[in-house]
Structure formats: C-alpha cells, structure tokens
Amino acid sequence: MNNNQGLGLFKLTCFAIGTTLASGVFSMSGDLAAGGAGTYAVLIGWAIAGVGMYAMAMCFNRLSVIKPNLTSGIYSYAKEGFGEYAGFNSAWGYWVSAILSQVSFATLLFAALGNFFPLFGDGNNIPSIVGASLIVWLFTFMVMTGVQEAVTINVVIVIAKLLPIFAFIICVIFLGAFDWDIFISNFNGEDTGLTLPQQVLRTTYTTVWIFTGIEGAVVISARARSTATAGKATELSFLTLFVLYVLISILSMGIMPREQLAGLSNPPMAVLMEYVVGPWGRTLINAGVIISIIGAMFAYTLVIAESVYAPAKDGAFPAFVTIENRKKAPAASLLLSAVIIQVLLIVVYFQSSTYQTLYTLATSAIMIPFVLSAMYCLKTTIHDNFVHEHIVTPKVWIISILGTVYGFWMLFATGLDNVVISAFIFGPGFLVYLWSRLQARRKVFETKGDIVSFVIILAALILALI
C-alpha cells in the first residue's frame, strides 16, 4: 500500500528513535550495575538483546514488505495470524503499555526537574502531578493540529536529544576518563554473589525497556508512504540506538567500579559526566534527560492514540474511538488516552508510585504483542515455504526463528511475578472487546483460535488471583 503524501523514511526513523530514546539511556549504566551484572554479563546481555531485538525488528521489516495491506502493525499481525481476540489483546496490551510508559515518563520528568527545582521532589507530589497534567494535555492538543506537523516537530526534538549523549561519549573517550584497569576489574562481577547466567538474566529487563518504542514507526505505518518504509525505519532506528547503548555501557564500566555505579543517584550518566568534566557536565546531562523525556512524551502522545485508533477502525475497539477532527488527527483516541493518563497521574500521587514501578508494568504489558508479531512472522515463513512452496531464504528463516525465540526469552526473563501482572492487564480487556463485538453485532468468538486465546488468558487470570 503506497501513500505518496505519507511520512518518508527519515521522519519515520526519527519518530522511532524519538519513541525509544527516553530516560533509559541515561539510567541504564546504573540499572545494569544495580541488577548485579558485571561487564562480562552486560556484554553477553547486549549480545542477546542485539541479536534478539534485531531479529524482532527484521520481523517487523519483513511483514511490512510481504503484508503491505496490514497497516495497523502489531494489532493486524496478531489478528491475521491468530484470530480476532488475539489481535485485540495485542492492541490492548500495547495501548496499556504505552499509557503506562507515558505516566512513567511524566513521573521521571518531574523527578529530573527536581534536580533544578526542589519543589518537584521525586516527581510524585502535587506540583509534579499538576505540571505533568499540563504537559499531557498540551501535547494532546498539539498532536490534534495534525499528524504530519507533529512528526516534523519530533525530528527537531530527536536532534536535541542526541547532543548530550554524543557529548558524554566524546568527553569520556577524549578526556581519558575510561580506565582499562577498572573495566577489567568490573568484568566478572564477582562481588555480586550471582552466577554469570543470573547476571545475564538480570540485564534483560533493562535491555527490553530501553528498546520499548522501537516499533513506533510500525504503529503509525498507516500514515507512512508505504508499510515497507515503516519497516525499514524500524531497522535503521534499532541499529542506531544499539550502537549508542552498547558504547555507553562499555564506557561507563570503565569509569568507576560496579558497586559505585550501582549506588549512583538518578540519572547515573549525569553523575558520571560530573566525574569526568565537573558540575557543568551534570547540568548538561540533566538537561538532556529533560529534553529526552519531553520528546518521548510528545512522540508517545501520537503512538498511544494510533495504537487504539487503527484497531478501532477495524472494529476491535468501540466505534467512537475512530472519530477524527478536521485535521484528520485521531481526536477521540487522543482525548480518551489523555483522560486515562490523567487518572493514572492522580493514582501516582496517592500511591506514591515511582518511575521504576511504572516501567515494570509497561514492560510486562508489551511482551505479548512483541511475541505475537514474531510468531506471525514465523508462521508466514512456514506457510510460504511449505504451503505455497516459495523458496524462503536462510536469512528469513533465521530472523523468524530468532525473533520468536527472543520473544519467549523476554517472557521467561521477566519472571513469574510479571507474568501474573500481565494477566491482570489482559483479563479486564475482555470487557472492552465484548463491548466492541456487541456494538458491531459480530460473534464474540469467530474461530477456535479466539476461544483458545480466551481460555489461556482466563486461566492465567484465575491463577494470578489464586
């Protein structure tokens, strides 16, 4: 499907970088160290994440090429591969994850602002909630002025995001802050008391979280010049970010011992930069954190709306969600999402929730949509090879299998607790699904696959309750 007036490769790549590059890049050094991972484990963790997430990105890329009619990305891949109810749950999980991510960004933004203005504290007091609410609604109305305009603004924000990150890398390398002896002493992580496999396992949550958003171009693929353009943008954005992430991790492990990295205040990169160049370096990184979070919130405003708007056009959500304004922006889904985010911000205040708690929930919710997309890619590979008797190249087999294996690895690495959390997220979604099916006067379950999906989620929810 081609749309000559749609978004091109550069803007879509910047958009995917914008939805992915947020707070995680500034805190990952400390998060990895605090998880007990030594340098060796971190490198192995990045190798696994690099191969796995690249395979996942290439699954999106392949599907965008061979299935150009599926313009709703994650939702349409799950629906086409495993039924209406699986498709709904993929969209539902992604939407919930994106909303929780937005709330976590808002919390962290005002925690970062607290470094400059003590009024905001840890980002979950009344001034912070009021400030976050104003930003959420401001971005909502900005995106309502038009999607093309919003994506163009995002390009400028992405450039501003990258400047402090490049400054950190350049300063560490050229000012001699990297110490080979410290890097080697951190290598085995012997002071953690964890085995190497345990250390590697503990890197997974961080590596998954900081790649959350990489599918942003796929989510808005209906507004791209073609779905293939969205797939290519996903691949390019992944490769760009992967190089940055690995470089930052390696450099950080050579600045100070792991136990010191683990104890750094948020964001650890700011403390490291101060150690390298002095107080102005900390100010620069803190400013970069604020710009990055604001940029991610702006990009996510559109992702959140599109992630429910496109499936709603296909009948997966209630019809009112499809309402557009005169600028062809998804007005109803923008407003609905903003209201839910507003409610959750109030909950954050009364529960004193932190950024870490929220991103744990967000990561749990997004696992299933990722796994279903990879499984659909594998399903199409098998189908093309054995049913249509197409010659499928070894590369296609490799990315399909590795993407699926990595998806299940992510589920395994998150642990039983987070699988339980997922059941509480997906279970209540059935009520929304039922509403939309009854409204459209369609059968609740049209295939055996739908019934199987429902039984699995119901069983998981019952197990979670027990």
Short mmCIF file of C-alpha atoms in Angstrom, two decimals:
data_model
loop_
_atom_site.label_atom_id
_atom_site.label_comp_id
_atom_site.label_asym_id
_atom_site.label_seq_id
_atom_site.Cartn_x
_atom_site.Cartn_y
_atom_site.Cartn_z
CA MET A 1 0.00 0.00 0.00
CA ASN A 2 1.51 3.32 -1.12
CA ASN A 3 0.66 6.80 0.11
CA ASN A 4 2.67 9.47 -1.71
CA GLN A 5 1.58 12.08 0.82
CA GLY A 6 2.63 9.92 3.75
CA LEU A 7 5.65 10.05 6.02
CA GLY A 8 9.04 9.29 4.50
CA LEU A 9 11.95 7.18 5.75
CA PHE A 10 13.86 9.97 7.53
CA LYS A 11 10.89 11.24 9.51
CA LEU A 12 9.76 7.72 10.39
CA THR A 13 13.27 6.74 11.53
CA CYS A 14 13.45 9.85 13.70
CA PHE A 15 9.99 9.04 15.02
CA ALA A 16 11.03 5.51 16.04
CA ILE A 17 14.17 6.92 17.69
CA GLY A 18 12.01 9.54 19.40
CA THR A 19 9.63 6.97 20.89
CA THR A 20 12.53 4.77 22.04
CA LEU A 21 15.17 7.22 23.23
CA ALA A 22 13.85 8.46 26.54
CA SER A 23 15.07 8.15 30.10
CA GLY A 24 16.50 4.62 29.89
CA VAL A 25 19.69 5.60 28.06
CA PHE A 26 20.65 7.96 30.92
CA SER A 27 19.99 5.46 33.71
CA MET A 28 20.90 2.10 32.16
CA SER A 29 24.51 2.06 33.42
CA GLY A 30 23.32 2.28 37.00
CA ASP A 31 20.37 -0.04 36.42
CA LEU A 32 22.58 -2.77 34.95
CA ALA A 33 25.11 -2.45 37.76
CA ALA A 34 22.39 -2.37 40.43
CA GLY A 35 21.00 -5.59 38.97
CA GLY A 36 24.31 -7.25 39.84
CA ALA A 37 25.71 -7.55 36.31
CA GLY A 38 29.45 -7.32 35.74
CA THR A 39 30.94 -6.18 32.45
CA TYR A 40 31.08 -9.71 31.05
CA ALA A 41 27.39 -10.28 31.82
CA VAL A 42 26.46 -6.88 30.39
CA LEU A 43 28.26 -7.65 27.14
CA ILE A 44 26.55 -11.04 26.90
CA GLY A 45 23.23 -9.39 27.72
CA TRP A 46 23.75 -6.84 24.95
CA ALA A 47 24.74 -9.60 22.52
CA ILE A 48 21.49 -11.44 23.30
CA ALA A 49 19.45 -8.23 23.11
CA GLY A 50 21.25 -7.16 19.94
CA VAL A 51 20.61 -10.41 18.09
CA GLY A 52 17.10 -10.83 19.52
CA MET A 53 15.85 -7.28 19.06
CA TYR A 54 17.43 -7.05 15.62
CA ALA A 55 15.61 -10.24 14.64
CA MET A 56 12.43 -8.74 16.08
CA ALA A 57 12.97 -5.51 14.13
CA MET A 58 13.60 -7.53 10.96
CA CYS A 59 10.39 -9.47 11.58
CA PHE A 60 8.55 -6.15 11.52
CA ASN A 61 10.51 -5.20 8.42
CA ARG A 62 9.67 -8.43 6.60
CA LEU A 63 5.99 -8.29 7.49
CA SER A 64 5.78 -4.70 6.28
CA VAL A 65 7.08 -5.84 2.88
CA ILE A 66 5.15 -9.09 2.35
CA LYS A 67 1.92 -7.88 4.01
CA PRO A 68 1.53 -4.27 2.75
CA ASN A 69 -2.23 -4.43 3.33
CA LEU A 70 -1.73 -4.81 7.10
CA THR A 71 -1.33 -1.16 8.03
CA SER A 72 -2.15 -1.46 11.74
CA GLY A 73 1.16 -3.08 12.64
CA ILE A 74 1.20 -5.03 15.88
CA TYR A 75 -2.59 -5.36 16.01
CA SER A 76 -3.07 -6.58 12.45
CA TYR A 77 -0.18 -9.05 12.65
CA ALA A 78 -1.66 -10.76 15.71
CA LYS A 79 -5.18 -10.70 14.28
CA GLU A 80 -4.15 -12.07 10.90
CA GLY A 81 -2.05 -14.78 12.47
CA PHE A 82 -4.06 -15.91 15.47
CA GLY A 83 -7.58 -14.51 15.34
CA GLU A 84 -9.70 -11.51 16.28
CA TYR A 85 -9.33 -11.91 20.04
CA ALA A 86 -5.54 -12.33 19.85
CA GLY A 87 -5.42 -9.21 17.68
CA PHE A 88 -7.46 -7.27 20.22
CA ASN A 89 -5.21 -8.37 23.05
CA SER A 90 -2.13 -7.34 21.11
CA ALA A 91 -3.62 -3.88 20.59
CA TRP A 92 -4.91 -3.72 24.16
CA GLY A 93 -1.57 -4.74 25.69
CA TYR A 94 0.31 -2.29 23.53
CA TRP A 95 -2.07 0.56 24.35
CA VAL A 96 -1.89 -0.13 28.08
CA SER A 97 1.91 -0.36 27.89
CA ALA A 98 2.14 2.94 26.01
CA ILE A 99 -0.12 4.68 28.51
CA LEU A 100 1.89 3.35 31.46
CA SER A 101 5.09 4.41 29.71
CA GLN A 102 3.71 7.92 29.33
CA VAL A 103 2.86 8.08 33.03
CA SER A 104 6.33 6.78 33.93
CA PHE A 105 7.92 9.41 31.67
CA ALA A 106 5.87 12.12 33.35
CA THR A 107 6.95 10.93 36.80
CA LEU A 108 10.60 10.80 35.81
CA LEU A 109 10.44 14.18 34.07
CA PHE A 110 9.49 15.96 37.25
CA ALA A 111 11.91 13.90 39.29
CA ALA A 112 14.59 15.20 36.89
CA LEU A 113 13.27 18.73 37.21
CA GLY A 114 13.61 18.25 40.96
CA ASN A 115 17.39 18.42 40.41
CA PHE A 116 16.91 22.06 39.43
CA PHE A 117 13.73 22.90 41.36
CA PRO A 118 13.34 21.08 44.74
CA LEU A 119 9.65 21.93 44.59
CA PHE A 120 9.06 18.82 42.45
CA GLY A 121 10.72 16.35 44.83
CA ASP A 122 10.69 12.77 43.48
CA GLY A 123 8.19 13.56 40.74
CA ASN A 124 5.10 12.25 42.50
CA ASN A 125 3.97 15.20 44.65
CA ILE A 126 1.17 17.67 43.88
CA PRO A 127 3.29 20.23 41.93
CA SER A 128 4.67 17.38 39.81
CA ILE A 129 1.24 15.93 39.07
CA VAL A 130 -0.13 19.35 38.13
CA GLY A 131 2.86 20.03 35.87
CA ALA A 132 2.66 16.58 34.25
CA SER A 133 -1.05 17.01 33.63
CA LEU A 134 -0.49 20.33 31.87
CA ILE A 135 2.16 18.78 29.60
CA VAL A 136 -0.03 15.76 28.76
CA TRP A 137 -2.91 17.99 27.70
CA LEU A 138 -0.64 20.43 25.86
CA PHE A 139 0.83 17.60 23.77
CA THR A 140 -2.62 16.15 23.17
CA PHE A 141 -3.86 19.39 21.64
CA MET A 142 -0.60 19.88 19.70
CA VAL A 143 -0.99 16.49 18.01
CA MET A 144 -4.60 17.38 17.24
CA THR A 145 -3.28 20.10 14.92
CA GLY A 146 -2.10 17.38 12.53
CA VAL A 147 -0.01 14.22 12.45
CA GLN A 148 2.44 15.44 9.79
CA GLU A 149 3.16 18.56 11.82
CA ALA A 150 3.68 16.53 15.00
CA VAL A 151 6.19 14.19 13.34
CA THR A 152 8.11 17.17 11.90
CA ILE A 153 8.42 18.72 15.36
CA ASN A 154 9.68 15.36 16.62
CA VAL A 155 12.66 15.48 14.20
CA VAL A 156 13.94 18.65 15.87
CA ILE A 157 13.45 17.15 19.33
CA VAL A 158 15.37 13.97 18.41
CA ILE A 159 18.39 16.01 17.29
CA ALA A 160 18.30 17.91 20.60
CA LYS A 161 18.10 14.56 22.46
CA LEU A 162 21.21 13.16 20.81
CA LEU A 163 23.52 16.11 21.52
CA PRO A 164 24.13 15.47 25.27
CA ILE A 165 24.56 11.73 24.61
CA PHE A 166 27.23 12.40 21.99
CA ALA A 167 28.83 14.88 24.39
CA PHE A 168 29.11 12.17 27.06
CA ILE A 169 30.70 9.69 24.65
CA ILE A 170 33.19 12.23 23.28
CA CYS A 171 34.20 13.51 26.71
CA VAL A 172 34.78 10.03 28.15
CA ILE A 173 36.88 8.97 25.16
CA PHE A 174 38.94 12.09 24.54
CA LEU A 175 39.43 13.27 28.13
CA GLY A 176 40.88 9.91 29.19
CA ALA A 177 38.13 9.08 31.70
CA PHE A 178 37.97 5.45 30.57
CA ASP A 179 40.28 3.31 32.73
CA TRP A 180 41.14 -0.13 31.33
CA ASP A 181 42.03 -1.50 34.78
CA ILE A 182 38.62 -0.54 36.18
CA PHE A 183 36.93 -2.04 33.14
CA ILE A 184 38.74 -5.35 33.67
CA SER A 185 38.08 -5.36 37.44
CA ASN A 186 34.37 -4.99 36.69
CA PHE A 187 34.49 -7.77 34.14
CA ASN A 188 33.42 -10.81 36.10
CA GLY A 189 31.11 -9.13 38.59
CA GLU A 190 32.48 -11.37 41.35
CA ASP A 191 31.39 -9.01 44.12
CA THR A 192 27.71 -9.55 43.27
CA GLY A 193 27.39 -13.08 44.59
CA LEU A 194 25.49 -14.05 41.44
CA THR A 195 26.45 -16.63 38.86
CA LEU A 196 27.09 -15.45 35.29
CA PRO A 197 23.73 -16.79 33.99
CA GLN A 198 21.93 -14.99 36.83
CA GLN A 199 23.73 -11.77 35.98
CA VAL A 200 22.83 -12.09 32.30
CA LEU A 201 19.20 -12.75 33.19
CA ARG A 202 19.11 -9.56 35.22
CA THR A 203 20.19 -7.48 32.25
CA THR A 204 17.12 -8.48 30.26
CA TYR A 205 14.58 -6.15 31.83
CA THR A 206 16.76 -3.11 31.28
CA THR A 207 17.62 -4.02 27.69
CA VAL A 208 13.98 -4.70 26.85
CA TRP A 209 12.76 -1.49 28.48
CA ILE A 210 15.15 0.82 26.67
CA PHE A 211 14.12 -0.67 23.32
CA THR A 212 10.43 -0.21 24.07
CA GLY A 213 9.17 2.16 21.40
CA ILE A 214 11.33 0.79 18.59
CA GLU A 215 8.12 -0.37 16.91
CA GLY A 216 6.80 3.21 16.81
CA ALA A 217 7.14 3.50 13.03
CA VAL A 218 5.16 0.27 12.59
CA VAL A 219 2.37 1.54 14.84
CA ILE A 220 1.82 4.57 12.59
CA SER A 221 2.55 2.69 9.35
CA ALA A 222 -0.90 3.61 8.01
CA ARG A 223 0.41 7.18 7.76
CA ALA A 224 3.68 6.19 6.05
CA ARG A 225 4.34 6.36 2.30
CA SER A 226 4.28 2.58 2.44
CA THR A 227 4.39 -0.14 5.08
CA ALA A 228 7.82 -1.11 3.71
CA THR A 229 9.08 2.38 4.59
CA ALA A 230 7.90 1.87 8.17
CA GLY A 231 9.68 -1.49 8.34
CA LYS A 232 12.94 -0.03 7.07
CA ALA A 233 12.69 2.83 9.57
CA THR A 234 12.37 0.28 12.38
CA GLU A 235 15.56 -1.45 11.27
CA LEU A 236 17.57 1.79 10.91
CA SER A 237 16.43 3.18 14.26
CA PHE A 238 17.31 -0.08 16.00
CA LEU A 239 20.84 -0.17 14.58
CA THR A 240 21.46 3.46 15.52
CA LEU A 241 20.30 3.03 19.08
CA PHE A 242 22.01 -0.32 19.61
CA VAL A 243 25.42 1.18 18.79
CA LEU A 244 24.79 4.07 21.19
CA TYR A 245 23.57 1.82 24.02
CA VAL A 246 26.48 -0.62 23.84
CA LEU A 247 29.03 2.18 23.61
CA ILE A 248 27.61 3.94 26.67
CA SER A 249 27.51 0.69 28.68
CA ILE A 250 31.14 -0.18 27.88
CA LEU A 251 32.43 3.32 28.57
CA SER A 252 30.55 3.55 31.89
CA MET A 253 32.04 0.26 33.11
CA GLY A 254 35.49 1.76 32.65
CA ILE A 255 34.89 4.93 34.69
CA MET A 256 34.23 3.54 38.18
CA PRO A 257 33.78 0.18 39.95
CA ARG A 258 30.47 -1.64 39.57
CA GLU A 259 29.45 -1.18 43.20
CA GLN A 260 29.84 2.58 42.82
CA LEU A 261 27.87 2.56 39.58
CA ALA A 262 25.10 0.64 41.33
CA GLY A 263 24.86 3.29 44.03
CA LEU A 264 24.71 6.35 41.79
CA SER A 265 21.70 8.62 42.08
CA ASN A 266 19.42 9.05 39.07
CA PRO A 267 20.35 9.61 36.35
CA PRO A 268 23.72 7.81 36.64
CA MET A 269 25.02 9.30 33.39
CA ALA A 270 24.78 12.78 34.93
CA VAL A 271 26.92 11.72 37.90
CA LEU A 272 29.45 10.09 35.57
CA MET A 273 29.60 13.22 33.43
CA GLU A 274 30.23 15.33 36.53
CA TYR A 275 33.02 12.95 37.47
CA VAL A 276 34.56 13.41 34.02
CA VAL A 277 34.21 17.16 33.36
CA GLY A 278 32.85 18.78 36.51
CA PRO A 279 29.48 20.21 37.65
CA TRP A 280 28.56 21.68 34.27
CA GLY A 281 28.60 18.15 32.84
CA ARG A 282 25.96 17.04 35.30
CA THR A 283 23.83 20.03 34.36
CA LEU A 284 24.20 19.19 30.67
CA ILE A 285 23.08 15.57 31.13
CA ASN A 286 20.20 16.53 33.43
CA ALA A 287 19.05 18.98 30.76
CA GLY A 288 19.39 16.18 28.20
CA VAL A 289 17.24 13.90 30.36
CA ILE A 290 14.52 16.53 30.50
CA ILE A 291 14.63 17.13 26.73
CA SER A 292 14.60 13.37 26.04
CA ILE A 293 11.65 12.69 28.30
CA ILE A 294 9.68 15.62 26.90
CA GLY A 295 10.45 14.39 23.39
CA ALA A 296 9.41 10.83 24.22
CA MET A 297 6.18 12.08 25.78
CA PHE A 298 5.42 14.10 22.67
CA ALA A 299 6.07 11.15 20.34
CA TYR A 300 4.17 8.76 22.60
CA THR A 301 1.13 11.03 22.51
CA LEU A 302 0.69 10.07 18.86
CA VAL A 303 1.71 6.41 19.37
CA ILE A 304 -0.85 5.96 22.14
CA ALA A 305 -3.63 7.43 20.03
CA GLU A 306 -2.73 5.48 16.88
CA SER A 307 -2.34 2.19 18.77
CA VAL A 308 -6.05 2.21 19.61
CA TYR A 309 -7.37 4.30 16.68
CA ALA A 310 -6.24 1.97 13.89
CA PRO A 311 -7.62 -1.22 15.54
CA ALA A 312 -10.87 0.64 16.29
CA LYS A 313 -11.30 1.33 12.56
CA ASP A 314 -11.25 -2.43 12.12
CA GLY A 315 -13.86 -2.93 14.83
CA ALA A 316 -11.54 -4.10 17.62
CA PHE A 317 -12.50 -1.18 19.87
CA PRO A 318 -15.77 0.75 20.29
CA ALA A 319 -16.68 2.86 17.26
CA PHE A 320 -16.42 6.25 18.98
CA VAL A 321 -12.63 5.82 19.16
CA THR A 322 -12.42 6.30 15.36
CA ILE A 323 -13.66 9.91 15.43
CA GLU A 324 -11.25 12.32 13.71
CA ASN A 325 -11.07 16.11 13.68
CA ARG A 326 -10.81 18.37 10.63
CA LYS A 327 -7.04 17.86 10.52
CA LYS A 328 -7.55 14.08 10.21
CA ALA A 329 -5.98 13.60 13.65
CA PRO A 330 -7.43 10.78 15.82
CA ALA A 331 -9.23 13.19 18.15
CA ALA A 332 -11.32 10.71 20.14
CA SER A 333 -8.45 8.33 20.87
CA LEU A 334 -6.22 11.27 21.81
CA LEU A 335 -8.77 12.59 24.30
CA LEU A 336 -9.62 9.15 25.70
CA SER A 337 -5.96 8.33 26.26
CA ALA A 338 -5.29 11.72 27.85
CA VAL A 339 -8.17 11.22 30.30
CA ILE A 340 -6.84 7.78 31.32
CA ILE A 341 -3.32 9.16 31.74
CA GLN A 342 -4.74 11.97 33.85
CA VAL A 343 -6.48 9.47 36.15
CA LEU A 344 -3.28 7.41 36.48
CA LEU A 345 -1.27 10.52 37.36
CA ILE A 346 -3.67 11.12 40.24
CA VAL A 347 -3.22 7.48 41.29
CA VAL A 348 0.56 8.00 41.20
CA TYR A 349 0.17 10.81 43.72
CA PHE A 350 -1.99 8.84 46.16
CA GLN A 351 0.08 5.64 45.82
CA SER A 352 3.45 7.45 45.73
CA SER A 353 4.34 5.31 42.72
CA THR A 354 7.80 5.59 41.22
CA TYR A 355 9.18 5.57 37.71
CA GLN A 356 10.66 2.08 38.21
CA THR A 357 7.30 0.60 39.27
CA LEU A 358 5.53 2.06 36.26
CA TYR A 359 8.09 0.97 33.69
CA THR A 360 7.97 -2.57 35.12
CA LEU A 361 4.23 -2.63 34.45
CA ALA A 362 4.70 -1.12 30.98
CA THR A 363 7.33 -3.67 30.01
CA SER A 364 5.13 -6.54 31.22
CA ALA A 365 2.23 -5.37 29.06
CA ILE A 366 4.23 -5.06 25.84
CA MET A 367 5.76 -8.55 25.90
CA ILE A 368 2.73 -10.36 24.43
CA PRO A 369 2.32 -8.01 21.41
CA PHE A 370 6.02 -8.46 20.60
CA VAL A 371 5.80 -12.27 20.86
CA LEU A 372 2.66 -12.46 18.70
CA SER A 373 4.24 -10.33 15.95
CA ALA A 374 7.35 -12.51 15.85
CA MET A 375 5.24 -15.68 15.86
CA TYR A 376 3.21 -14.37 12.94
CA CYS A 377 6.42 -13.72 11.01
CA LEU A 378 7.47 -17.32 11.66
CA LYS A 379 4.01 -18.56 10.67
CA THR A 380 4.19 -16.72 7.32
CA THR A 381 7.68 -18.15 6.74
CA ILE A 382 6.47 -21.70 7.33
CA HIS A 383 3.37 -21.07 5.23
CA ASP A 384 5.32 -19.66 2.29
CA ASN A 385 7.86 -22.44 2.37
CA PHE A 386 5.63 -25.48 2.75
CA VAL A 387 2.16 -24.43 1.60
CA HIS A 388 2.86 -22.05 -1.28
CA GLU A 389 6.19 -23.79 -1.96
CA HIS A 390 8.00 -20.47 -2.20
CA ILE A 391 11.74 -20.64 -1.73
CA VAL A 392 12.40 -18.95 1.61
CA THR A 393 15.96 -17.76 2.10
CA PRO A 394 18.04 -18.85 5.12
CA LYS A 395 18.07 -15.22 6.34
CA VAL A 396 14.28 -15.17 6.55
CA TRP A 397 14.25 -18.45 8.48
CA ILE A 398 16.89 -17.13 10.88
CA ILE A 399 15.17 -13.84 11.69
CA SER A 400 11.78 -15.55 12.04
CA ILE A 401 13.07 -18.20 14.42
CA LEU A 402 15.36 -15.91 16.41
CA GLY A 403 12.65 -13.23 16.74
CA THR A 404 10.22 -15.80 18.12
CA VAL A 405 12.78 -17.39 20.45
CA TYR A 406 13.79 -13.96 21.76
CA GLY A 407 10.15 -13.09 22.36
CA PHE A 408 9.74 -16.13 24.61
CA TRP A 409 13.12 -15.42 26.20
CA MET A 410 11.77 -11.99 27.21
CA LEU A 411 8.72 -13.62 28.79
CA PHE A 412 10.91 -16.10 30.67
CA ALA A 413 13.39 -13.46 31.83
CA THR A 414 10.68 -11.21 33.27
CA GLY A 415 9.83 -13.88 35.83
CA LEU A 416 6.60 -15.34 37.19
CA ASP A 417 5.63 -12.16 39.07
CA ASN A 418 5.45 -10.14 35.88
CA VAL A 419 3.53 -12.86 34.05
CA VAL A 420 0.98 -12.53 36.86
CA ILE A 421 0.92 -8.76 36.34
CA SER A 422 0.24 -9.35 32.64
CA ALA A 423 -2.82 -11.45 33.48
CA PHE A 424 -4.28 -8.57 35.47
CA ILE A 425 -3.70 -6.29 32.49
CA PHE A 426 -5.12 -8.52 29.76
CA GLY A 427 -8.02 -10.09 31.71
CA PRO A 428 -10.15 -6.94 32.12
CA GLY A 429 -9.61 -6.08 28.45
CA PHE A 430 -12.20 -8.73 27.56
CA LEU A 431 -14.96 -6.34 28.67
CA VAL A 432 -13.84 -3.76 26.10
CA TYR A 433 -13.57 -6.47 23.46
CA LEU A 434 -17.08 -7.71 24.30
CA TRP A 435 -18.43 -4.15 24.06
CA SER A 436 -16.97 -3.62 20.61
CA ARG A 437 -18.15 -7.01 19.31
CA LEU A 438 -21.72 -6.49 20.53
CA GLN A 439 -21.75 -2.95 19.15
CA ALA A 440 -20.72 -4.27 15.73
CA ARG A 441 -23.22 -7.16 16.03
CA ARG A 442 -20.49 -9.70 15.45
CA LYS A 443 -19.92 -13.06 17.10
CA VAL A 444 -17.81 -12.78 20.24
CA PHE A 445 -15.54 -15.62 19.15
CA GLU A 446 -15.35 -16.36 15.44
CA THR A 447 -12.69 -19.07 15.44
CA LYS A 448 -11.30 -21.80 17.66
CA GLY A 449 -8.17 -19.68 17.95
CA ASP A 450 -10.22 -16.92 19.61
CA ILE A 451 -11.60 -19.41 22.12
CA VAL A 452 -8.14 -20.81 22.86
CA SER A 453 -6.79 -17.28 23.42
CA PHE A 454 -9.65 -16.50 25.81
CA VAL A 455 -9.18 -19.73 27.77
CA ILE A 456 -5.44 -19.11 28.16
CA ILE A 457 -5.97 -15.55 29.45
CA LEU A 458 -8.82 -16.62 31.74
CA ALA A 459 -6.73 -19.45 33.18
CA ALA A 460 -3.80 -17.10 33.73
CA LEU A 461 -6.08 -14.58 35.47
CA ILE A 462 -7.55 -17.25 37.77
CA LEU A 463 -4.05 -18.48 38.58
CA ALA A 464 -2.98 -14.92 39.32
CA LEU A 465 -5.94 -14.39 41.65
CA ILE A 466 -5.20 -17.64 43.47
#
